[in-house]
Each structure stands twice: as structure tokens, then as C-alpha cells.
Amino acid sequence: MKIGPIELPEKALLLAPMEDVTDISFRYVCKKFGADMVYTEFISSDALVRDVPGSLAKMRVYDYERPIGMQVYGHIPEAMVESALKLEAAGPDLIDINFGCPVSKIAGRGAGSGMMREPDKMVEITRRIVEAVKLPVTVKTRLGWDEDSKIIVELAERLQDAGIKALTIHGRTRCQMYKGEADWSLIGAVKNNPRMKIPIIGNGDIKSPEDAARAFERYGVDGIMIGRATYGHPWIFREIRHYLDTGELLPEMPVKEKVDLAKDHFLKSIEVKGERKGLLEMRRHLSCYFKALEDFKSTRMRLVTENDPAQVLEILDYIAQRWG
């Protein structure tokens, strides 16, 4: 699969951009387990034009993450263009426009999937960003605003005509949020539209290697983007690639290997964010790595309340000894 000059494997596996999840340390572990492309957390154009430190920090990337995309959202064309230029200067491999986020604080003010109610403006913003930057521009969006306005087939053509190099489609409307099942039939309709020449990446409800294989086989997409299923399970990329290559499922990862991964992730978080922030922001990940363990409640509480990094590592060693 090619996105402009970016070469990705056939049946590419991409990590979805997720706020408060796909930070540097999480991208680091997903790349280790075979994510073919990763994205930063999505970044507000309003914050970027004001040089808000937290948003500027999201633009930091490392060469080992490449290829990497930076994703921006907003609803004011001028701010979106200015932000895209700032992102380009930070050195990603592509710029992705977020027309898919459904949360009320974003979509409710016309950004993210709120743009599905203004397709002309969506296309205008896309065209202006494509014209302003030299990097490949891609879009991530949804089927439509609601059940009665699934506009994605026509919209995909218009976005392609505006100059994007790939399109990612989440198989739900904005009003569905993350409820119900993703409708991949319309993703397939876009992919199989003879007018479409750019790669089409499917997103939504990929939770297992079998889900991934069905998505490729039934709908012919060029790649799949995995979001929530990676949370506490970044090795899903390795599992999927192995299944696609061999038709066989890998055995469940041993607890000791999960502990080694958790330590690696934890230390990387501290390295890039500092001891205090790195520790606090890892708590959500640490508990998820071991959520399937029996009689884990008291250990989990220790893991997510401990403030001493050395003690966190000792708790992880205990998990390996107790459940490994």
C-alpha cells in the first residue's frame, strides 16, 4: 500500500490516533509489535495557533516511529491551514485531518465528525490544506452524521478530488458514537467504487486476528486501523500479522512477557515525560495489561496508586511471580 511516497506492507496495520492513549511511549510499544504506521494523539488547531504547550508537546516524534502521521482537528479553515503548516515543520511523514471524532466537546462545535453536517466546508478545508503543504494529506472520517445521512460514498470521491492520498473510514455515524456494530458494507462500497484510486483504510470493531482477516477478505480494504482494541493489548498487531501470514492463532501471551512489556512501556513513559507525569499517565495502561487475571483487585489498586517508580517495578515483579 502506498500513501503518496510512503511504502507500507500489503494489508497494512495502522494504530489509530487516540487522545490520552497514543502518546510516545504507547506508540513505541505498538511499533515493537508490528504496527506498520502510527499516529500522534489528535491535536487541536485552535490550540496550535495559540502555541499551547500541551499541544506543541504532542508534535514530538522520533525516527524509530516512522512512518508516523500527525492528526489535526478543527472547524475554522484558516486555523486548520496554519496548524497544518506547523505540523509539517515538525517533520511527520503525513498530515491526517480528523473528521471523525464523535465526542460532544469536539463534534458539537463543528469539528471532528461534526463536519459531516457541512460536507462542503469539509472539502474546502481539505483542499486548502493539500494546497498549503508538501506532505501527503489524508483524512479520517465516518459514514455520516446519522442513519439518514450516510454520505460517505459521494464524500469519498470529493475528498479524493481535493487531493488526499488515503482515506480512513470508521464504520459508524457520529450519532452512533461507539455503540452498535460498525457497518463495513459502506466501507467496502467506497473501496469498490471504480472512481476511487487512493488507498481505503477500514476502522471499527477490529478486535481479533479473525476480525482483521474478514475485513480484508470481504471488503478488499488496503489497510485496517485499530483503536480501542490496542488498549492493554498492543501485541494485537503481532497476532494479526501472524494470522494473516499463516492462518494460525498465536497462543496467549504469558504473564511474564506482559510484565516485561509493562516495564518497558513504563520506563519509556518516564524517560520521555519525566518521573511524575510518566508514572501518573501510565496507570491507565498498567492496569489494562493484567485485567484478565483472577484475584487481581488488591494488586491492581497498589499498581495504580503507588507513587514510587521503584515500587511500581517491584509490584510488576510480584505479578510475574504470583501469576506467571
GROMACS .gro file of C-alpha atoms in nm:
model
  324
    1MET     CA    1   0.000   0.000   0.000
    2LYS     CA    2   0.132   0.345  -0.091
    3ILE     CA    3   0.027   0.675   0.065
    4GLY     CA    4   0.199   0.924  -0.161
    5PRO     CA    5   0.569   0.828  -0.134
    6ILE     CA    6   0.515   0.621   0.184
    7GLU     CA    7   0.552   0.248   0.123
    8LEU     CA    8   0.356   0.022   0.359
    9PRO     CA    9   0.314  -0.356   0.351
   10GLU     CA   10   0.025  -0.521   0.175
   11LYS     CA   11  -0.269  -0.544   0.418
   12ALA     CA   12  -0.122  -0.268   0.632
   13LEU     CA   13  -0.197  -0.247   1.004
   14LEU     CA   14  -0.224   0.104   1.146
   15LEU     CA   15  -0.257   0.234   1.501
   16ALA     CA   16  -0.548   0.478   1.530
   17PRO     CA   17  -0.483   0.818   1.686
   18MET     CA   18  -0.645   0.828   2.031
   19GLU     CA   19  -0.643   1.112   2.280
   20ASP     CA   20  -0.458   1.029   2.603
   21VAL     CA   21  -0.356   0.691   2.462
   22THR     CA   22  -0.128   0.715   2.157
   23ASP     CA   23   0.149   0.911   2.321
   24ILE     CA   24   0.516   0.848   2.251
   25SER     CA   25   0.550   0.556   2.491
   26PHE     CA   26   0.241   0.373   2.360
   27ARG     CA   27   0.344   0.427   2.000
   28TYR     CA   28   0.684   0.285   2.096
   29VAL     CA   29   0.539  -0.046   2.214
   30CYS     CA   30   0.292  -0.072   1.924
   31LYS     CA   31   0.576  -0.030   1.677
   32LYS     CA   32   0.768  -0.306   1.857
   33PHE     CA   33   0.473  -0.537   1.800
   34GLY     CA   34   0.440  -0.464   1.431
   35ALA     CA   35   0.220  -0.159   1.377
   36ASP     CA   36   0.304  -0.056   1.020
   37MET     CA   37   0.211   0.306   1.082
   38VAL     CA   38   0.128   0.507   1.392
   39TYR     CA   39  -0.027   0.846   1.460
   40THR     CA   40   0.007   1.108   1.730
   41GLU     CA   41  -0.282   1.193   1.955
   42PHE     CA   42  -0.511   1.430   1.769
   43ILE     CA   43  -0.418   1.795   1.806
   44SER     CA   44  -0.649   2.096   1.824
   45SER     CA   45  -0.591   2.356   1.554
   46ASP     CA   46  -0.721   2.624   1.790
   47ALA     CA   47  -0.456   2.526   2.045
   48LEU     CA   48  -0.179   2.507   1.786
   49VAL     CA   49  -0.236   2.857   1.654
   50ARG     CA   50  -0.213   2.981   2.015
   51ASP     CA   51   0.103   2.777   2.079
   52VAL     CA   52  -0.050   2.595   2.376
   53PRO     CA   53   0.240   2.397   2.531
   54GLY     CA   54   0.046   2.073   2.575
   55SER     CA   55  -0.049   2.066   2.208
   56LEU     CA   56   0.301   2.155   2.094
   57ALA     CA   57   0.435   1.865   2.303
   58LYS     CA   58   0.220   1.620   2.104
   59MET     CA   59   0.421   1.710   1.794
   60ARG     CA   60   0.741   1.547   1.922
   61VAL     CA   61   0.829   1.234   1.724
   62TYR     CA   62   1.129   1.003   1.694
   63ASP     CA   63   1.279   0.838   1.388
   64TYR     CA   64   1.204   0.487   1.519
   65GLU     CA   65   0.832   0.570   1.496
   66ARG     CA   66   0.836   0.629   1.122
   67PRO     CA   67   0.626   0.631   0.922
   68ILE     CA   68   0.418   0.848   1.152
   69GLY     CA   69   0.123   1.077   1.089
   70MET     CA   70   0.016   1.384   1.283
   71GLN     CA   71  -0.358   1.439   1.311
   72VAL     CA   72  -0.527   1.777   1.346
   73TYR     CA   73  -0.888   1.874   1.408
   74GLY     CA   74  -1.082   2.198   1.395
   75HIS     CA   75  -1.356   2.382   1.209
   76ILE     CA   76  -1.201   2.716   1.110
   77PRO     CA   77  -1.032   2.687   0.769
   78GLU     CA   78  -0.761   2.947   0.835
   79ALA     CA   79  -0.665   2.787   1.167
   80MET     CA   80  -0.659   2.442   1.010
   81VAL     CA   81  -0.423   2.558   0.736
   82GLU     CA   82  -0.194   2.739   0.980
   83SER     CA   83  -0.188   2.432   1.202
   84ALA     CA   84  -0.109   2.202   0.911
   85LEU     CA   85   0.192   2.415   0.827
   86LYS     CA   86   0.312   2.394   1.188
   87LEU     CA   87   0.268   2.018   1.183
   88GLU     CA   88   0.461   1.991   0.860
   89ALA     CA   89   0.750   2.184   1.014
   90ALA     CA   90   0.763   1.929   1.298
   91GLY     CA   91   0.860   1.658   1.049
   92PRO     CA   92   0.592   1.387   1.031
   93ASP     CA   93   0.553   1.166   0.725
   94LEU     CA   94   0.196   1.278   0.659
   95ILE     CA   95  -0.077   1.503   0.794
   96ASP     CA   96  -0.414   1.348   0.876
   97ILE     CA   97  -0.732   1.553   0.913
   98ASN     CA   98  -0.967   1.436   1.186
   99PHE     CA   99  -1.323   1.449   1.055
  100GLY     CA  100  -1.423   1.151   1.267
  101CYS     CA  101  -1.404   1.222   1.640
  102PRO     CA  102  -1.759   1.194   1.779
  103VAL     CA  103  -1.719   1.334   2.131
  104SER     CA  104  -1.953   1.622   2.206
  105LYS     CA  105  -1.693   1.881   2.301
  106ILE     CA  106  -1.539   1.842   1.953
  107ALA     CA  107  -1.823   1.739   1.721
  108GLY     CA  108  -2.070   1.967   1.898
  109ARG     CA  109  -1.882   2.274   1.784
  110GLY     CA  110  -1.845   2.159   1.427
  111ALA     CA  111  -1.504   1.990   1.438
  112GLY     CA  112  -1.425   1.619   1.409
  113SER     CA  113  -1.731   1.430   1.289
  114GLY     CA  114  -1.932   1.749   1.333
  115MET     CA  115  -1.801   1.828   0.986
  116MET     CA  116  -2.028   1.555   0.847
  117ARG     CA  117  -2.309   1.814   0.864
  118GLU     CA  118  -2.104   2.053   0.648
  119PRO     CA  119  -1.950   1.844   0.370
  120ASP     CA  120  -1.878   2.147   0.151
  121LYS     CA  121  -1.674   2.303   0.429
  122MET     CA  122  -1.502   1.971   0.495
  123VAL     CA  123  -1.392   1.950   0.133
  124GLU     CA  124  -1.284   2.316   0.134
  125ILE     CA  125  -1.064   2.269   0.442
  126THR     CA  126  -0.914   1.955   0.292
  127ARG     CA  127  -0.838   2.124  -0.040
  128ARG     CA  128  -0.677   2.424   0.130
  129ILE     CA  129  -0.453   2.206   0.346
  130VAL     CA  130  -0.350   1.994   0.046
  131GLU     CA  131  -0.256   2.311  -0.141
  132ALA     CA  132  -0.066   2.457   0.157
  133VAL     CA  133   0.164   2.166   0.249
  134LYS     CA  134   0.407   1.945   0.062
  135LEU     CA  135   0.346   1.633   0.272
  136PRO     CA  136   0.078   1.376   0.184
  137VAL     CA  137  -0.259   1.468   0.337
  138THR     CA  138  -0.507   1.202   0.447
  139VAL     CA  139  -0.850   1.209   0.611
  140LYS     CA  140  -1.018   1.001   0.879
  141THR     CA  141  -1.395   1.025   0.892
  142ARG     CA  142  -1.722   0.836   0.948
  143LEU     CA  143  -2.016   0.717   0.740
  144GLY     CA  144  -2.220   1.030   0.803
  145TRP     CA  145  -2.383   1.229   1.080
  146ASP     CA  146  -2.674   0.993   1.143
  147GLU     CA  147  -2.865   0.700   0.994
  148ASP     CA  148  -3.041   0.927   0.743
  149SER     CA  149  -2.727   1.099   0.615
  150LYS     CA  150  -2.470   0.834   0.530
  151ILE     CA  151  -2.287   1.040   0.269
  152ILE     CA  152  -1.953   0.862   0.268
  153VAL     CA  153  -1.958   0.716  -0.087
  154GLU     CA  154  -2.004   1.054  -0.254
  155LEU     CA  155  -1.793   1.233   0.007
  156ALA     CA  156  -1.501   0.997  -0.052
  157GLU     CA  157  -1.496   1.093  -0.419
  158ARG     CA  158  -1.497   1.462  -0.333
  159LEU     CA  159  -1.215   1.424  -0.080
  160GLN     CA  160  -1.010   1.231  -0.334
  161ASP     CA  161  -1.072   1.507  -0.587
  162ALA     CA  162  -0.949   1.757  -0.325
  163GLY     CA  163  -0.613   1.580  -0.329
  164ILE     CA  164  -0.594   1.343  -0.032
  165LYS     CA  165  -0.363   1.042  -0.064
  166ALA     CA  166  -0.562   0.795   0.152
  167LEU     CA  167  -0.893   0.779   0.336
  168THR     CA  168  -0.972   0.605   0.664
  169ILE     CA  169  -1.339   0.531   0.732
  170HIS     CA  170  -1.484   0.437   1.070
  171GLY     CA  171  -1.792   0.226   1.003
  172ARG     CA  172  -2.032   0.421   1.223
  173THR     CA  173  -2.216   0.751   1.208
  174ARG     CA  174  -2.140   1.028   1.452
  175CYS     CA  175  -2.470   0.968   1.632
  176GLN     CA  176  -2.374   0.606   1.694
  177MET     CA  177  -2.061   0.716   1.879
  178TYR     CA  178  -1.907   0.373   1.952
  179LYS     CA  179  -2.236   0.188   2.003
  180GLY     CA  180  -2.373  -0.096   1.796
  181GLU     CA  181  -2.175  -0.272   1.528
  182ALA     CA  182  -1.961  -0.097   1.271
  183ASP     CA  183  -2.111  -0.117   0.920
  184TRP     CA  184  -1.829  -0.228   0.694
  185SER     CA  185  -2.056  -0.262   0.389
  186LEU     CA  186  -2.028   0.109   0.314
  187ILE     CA  187  -1.651   0.097   0.365
  188GLY     CA  188  -1.650  -0.179   0.106
  189ALA     CA  189  -1.871   0.030  -0.124
  190VAL     CA  190  -1.614   0.310  -0.115
  191LYS     CA  191  -1.326   0.069  -0.178
  192ASN     CA  192  -1.505  -0.096  -0.470
  193ASN     CA  193  -1.618   0.230  -0.629
  194PRO     CA  194  -1.432   0.236  -0.964
  195ARG     CA  195  -1.374   0.610  -0.926
  196MET     CA  196  -1.163   0.561  -0.615
  197LYS     CA  197  -0.790   0.530  -0.678
  198ILE     CA  198  -0.645   0.609  -0.334
  199PRO     CA  199  -0.596   0.354  -0.054
  200ILE     CA  200  -0.902   0.293   0.164
  201ILE     CA  201  -0.839   0.201   0.528
  202GLY     CA  202  -1.117   0.048   0.735
  203ASN     CA  203  -1.172   0.115   1.104
  204GLY     CA  204  -1.417  -0.013   1.363
  205ASP     CA  205  -1.464  -0.332   1.567
  206ILE     CA  206  -1.133  -0.497   1.476
  207LYS     CA  207  -1.080  -0.689   1.798
  208SER     CA  208  -0.905  -1.008   1.685
  209PRO     CA  209  -0.697  -1.160   1.407
  210GLU     CA  210  -1.012  -1.319   1.264
  211ASP     CA  211  -1.185  -0.979   1.251
  212ALA     CA  212  -0.890  -0.837   1.060
  213ALA     CA  213  -0.881  -1.124   0.812
  214ARG     CA  214  -1.256  -1.091   0.742
  215ALA     CA  215  -1.219  -0.718   0.683
  216PHE     CA  216  -0.954  -0.775   0.418
  217GLU     CA  217  -1.129  -1.070   0.256
  218ARG     CA  218  -1.486  -0.938   0.247
  219TYR     CA  219  -1.433  -0.570   0.180
  220GLY     CA  220  -1.100  -0.552  -0.001
  221VAL     CA  221  -0.962  -0.263   0.203
  222ASP     CA  222  -0.597  -0.174   0.164
  223GLY     CA  223  -0.536  -0.147   0.537
  224ILE     CA  224  -0.709  -0.157   0.872
  225MET     CA  225  -0.677   0.090   1.155
  226ILE     CA  226  -0.707  -0.044   1.508
  227GLY     CA  227  -0.804   0.176   1.800
  228ARG     CA  228  -0.969   0.065   2.123
  229ALA     CA  229  -0.862  -0.300   2.085
  230THR     CA  230  -0.497  -0.197   2.129
  231TYR     CA  231  -0.561  -0.060   2.477
  232GLY     CA  232  -0.390  -0.301   2.716
  233HIS     CA  233  -0.323  -0.524   2.415
  234PRO     CA  234  -0.062  -0.363   2.186
  235TRP     CA  235   0.062  -0.706   2.078
  236ILE     CA  236  -0.259  -0.742   1.873
  237PHE     CA  237  -0.057  -0.623   1.571
  238ARG     CA  238   0.177  -0.921   1.604
  239GLU     CA  239  -0.118  -1.157   1.646
  240ILE     CA  240  -0.294  -1.023   1.337
  241ARG     CA  241   0.014  -1.030   1.114
  242HIS     CA  242   0.091  -1.387   1.217
  243TYR     CA  243  -0.265  -1.495   1.142
  244LEU     CA  244  -0.268  -1.320   0.804
  245ASP     CA  245   0.064  -1.484   0.711
  246THR     CA  246  -0.001  -1.835   0.844
  247GLY     CA  247  -0.373  -1.878   0.918
  248GLU     CA  248  -0.279  -1.978   1.272
  249LEU     CA  249  -0.353  -1.806   1.601
  250LEU     CA  250  -0.067  -1.729   1.836
  251PRO     CA  251  -0.104  -1.858   2.193
  252GLU     CA  252  -0.197  -1.612   2.466
  253MET     CA  253   0.099  -1.401   2.572
  254PRO     CA  254   0.246  -1.535   2.901
  255VAL     CA  255   0.210  -1.314   3.208
  256LYS     CA  256   0.588  -1.285   3.243
  257GLU     CA  257   0.612  -1.147   2.890
  258LYS     CA  258   0.333  -0.900   2.968
  259VAL     CA  259   0.527  -0.791   3.276
  260ASP     CA  260   0.840  -0.733   3.066
  261LEU     CA  261   0.632  -0.529   2.823
  262ALA     CA  262   0.473  -0.327   3.104
  263LYS     CA  263   0.817  -0.247   3.244
  264ASP     CA  264   0.945  -0.141   2.903
  265HIS     CA  265   0.640   0.079   2.847
  266PHE     CA  266   0.662   0.225   3.198
  267LEU     CA  267   1.030   0.313   3.170
  268LYS     CA  268   0.979   0.469   2.826
  269SER     CA  269   0.696   0.683   2.965
  270ILE     CA  270   0.921   0.811   3.245
  271GLU     CA  271   1.206   0.869   3.001
  272VAL     CA  272   1.002   1.094   2.771
  273LYS     CA  273   0.772   1.263   3.024
  274GLY     CA  274   0.966   1.274   3.347
  275GLU     CA  275   0.918   1.065   3.659
  276ARG     CA  276   0.598   1.214   3.799
  277LYS     CA  277   0.399   1.265   3.480
  278GLY     CA  278   0.529   0.946   3.324
  279LEU     CA  279   0.417   0.744   3.624
  280LEU     CA  280   0.073   0.902   3.652
  281GLU     CA  281  -0.007   0.867   3.284
  282MET     CA  282   0.099   0.502   3.281
  283ARG     CA  283  -0.153   0.397   3.544
  284ARG     CA  284  -0.433   0.351   3.292
  285HIS     CA  285  -0.214   0.125   3.082
  286LEU     CA  286  -0.064  -0.081   3.364
  287SER     CA  287  -0.399  -0.196   3.497
  288CYS     CA  288  -0.519  -0.288   3.148
  289TYR     CA  289  -0.224  -0.517   3.081
  290PHE     CA  290  -0.340  -0.750   3.356
  291LYS     CA  291  -0.718  -0.704   3.359
  292ALA     CA  292  -0.784  -1.073   3.285
  293LEU     CA  293  -0.601  -1.202   3.594
  294GLU     CA  294  -0.807  -1.362   3.870
  295ASP     CA  295  -0.798  -1.220   4.224
  296PHE     CA  296  -0.613  -0.915   4.094
  297LYS     CA  297  -0.814  -0.636   4.255
  298SER     CA  298  -0.589  -0.560   4.551
  299THR     CA  299  -0.272  -0.578   4.339
  300ARG     CA  300  -0.433  -0.356   4.079
  301MET     CA  301  -0.507  -0.095   4.346
  302ARG     CA  302  -0.143  -0.099   4.455
  303LEU     CA  303  -0.031  -0.069   4.094
  304VAL     CA  304  -0.244   0.240   4.019
  305THR     CA  305  -0.183   0.424   4.347
  306GLU     CA  306   0.192   0.372   4.401
  307ASN     CA  307   0.393   0.693   4.356
  308ASP     CA  308   0.745   0.547   4.369
  309PRO     CA  309   0.869   0.413   4.032
  310ALA     CA  310   1.093   0.161   4.203
  311GLN     CA  311   0.794   0.023   4.394
  312VAL     CA  312   0.590   0.001   4.073
  313LEU     CA  313   0.864  -0.216   3.925
  314GLU     CA  314   0.860  -0.434   4.237
  315ILE     CA  315   0.483  -0.478   4.204
  316LEU     CA  316   0.531  -0.583   3.843
  317ASP     CA  317   0.792  -0.838   3.956
  318TYR     CA  318   0.540  -0.968   4.210
  319ILE     CA  319   0.279  -1.009   3.933
  320ALA     CA  320   0.527  -1.218   3.735
  321GLN     CA  321   0.598  -1.436   4.038
  322ARG     CA  322   0.235  -1.467   4.151
  323TRP     CA  323   0.062  -1.521   3.817
  324GLY     CA  324   0.347  -1.609   3.583
   0.00000   0.00000   0.00000
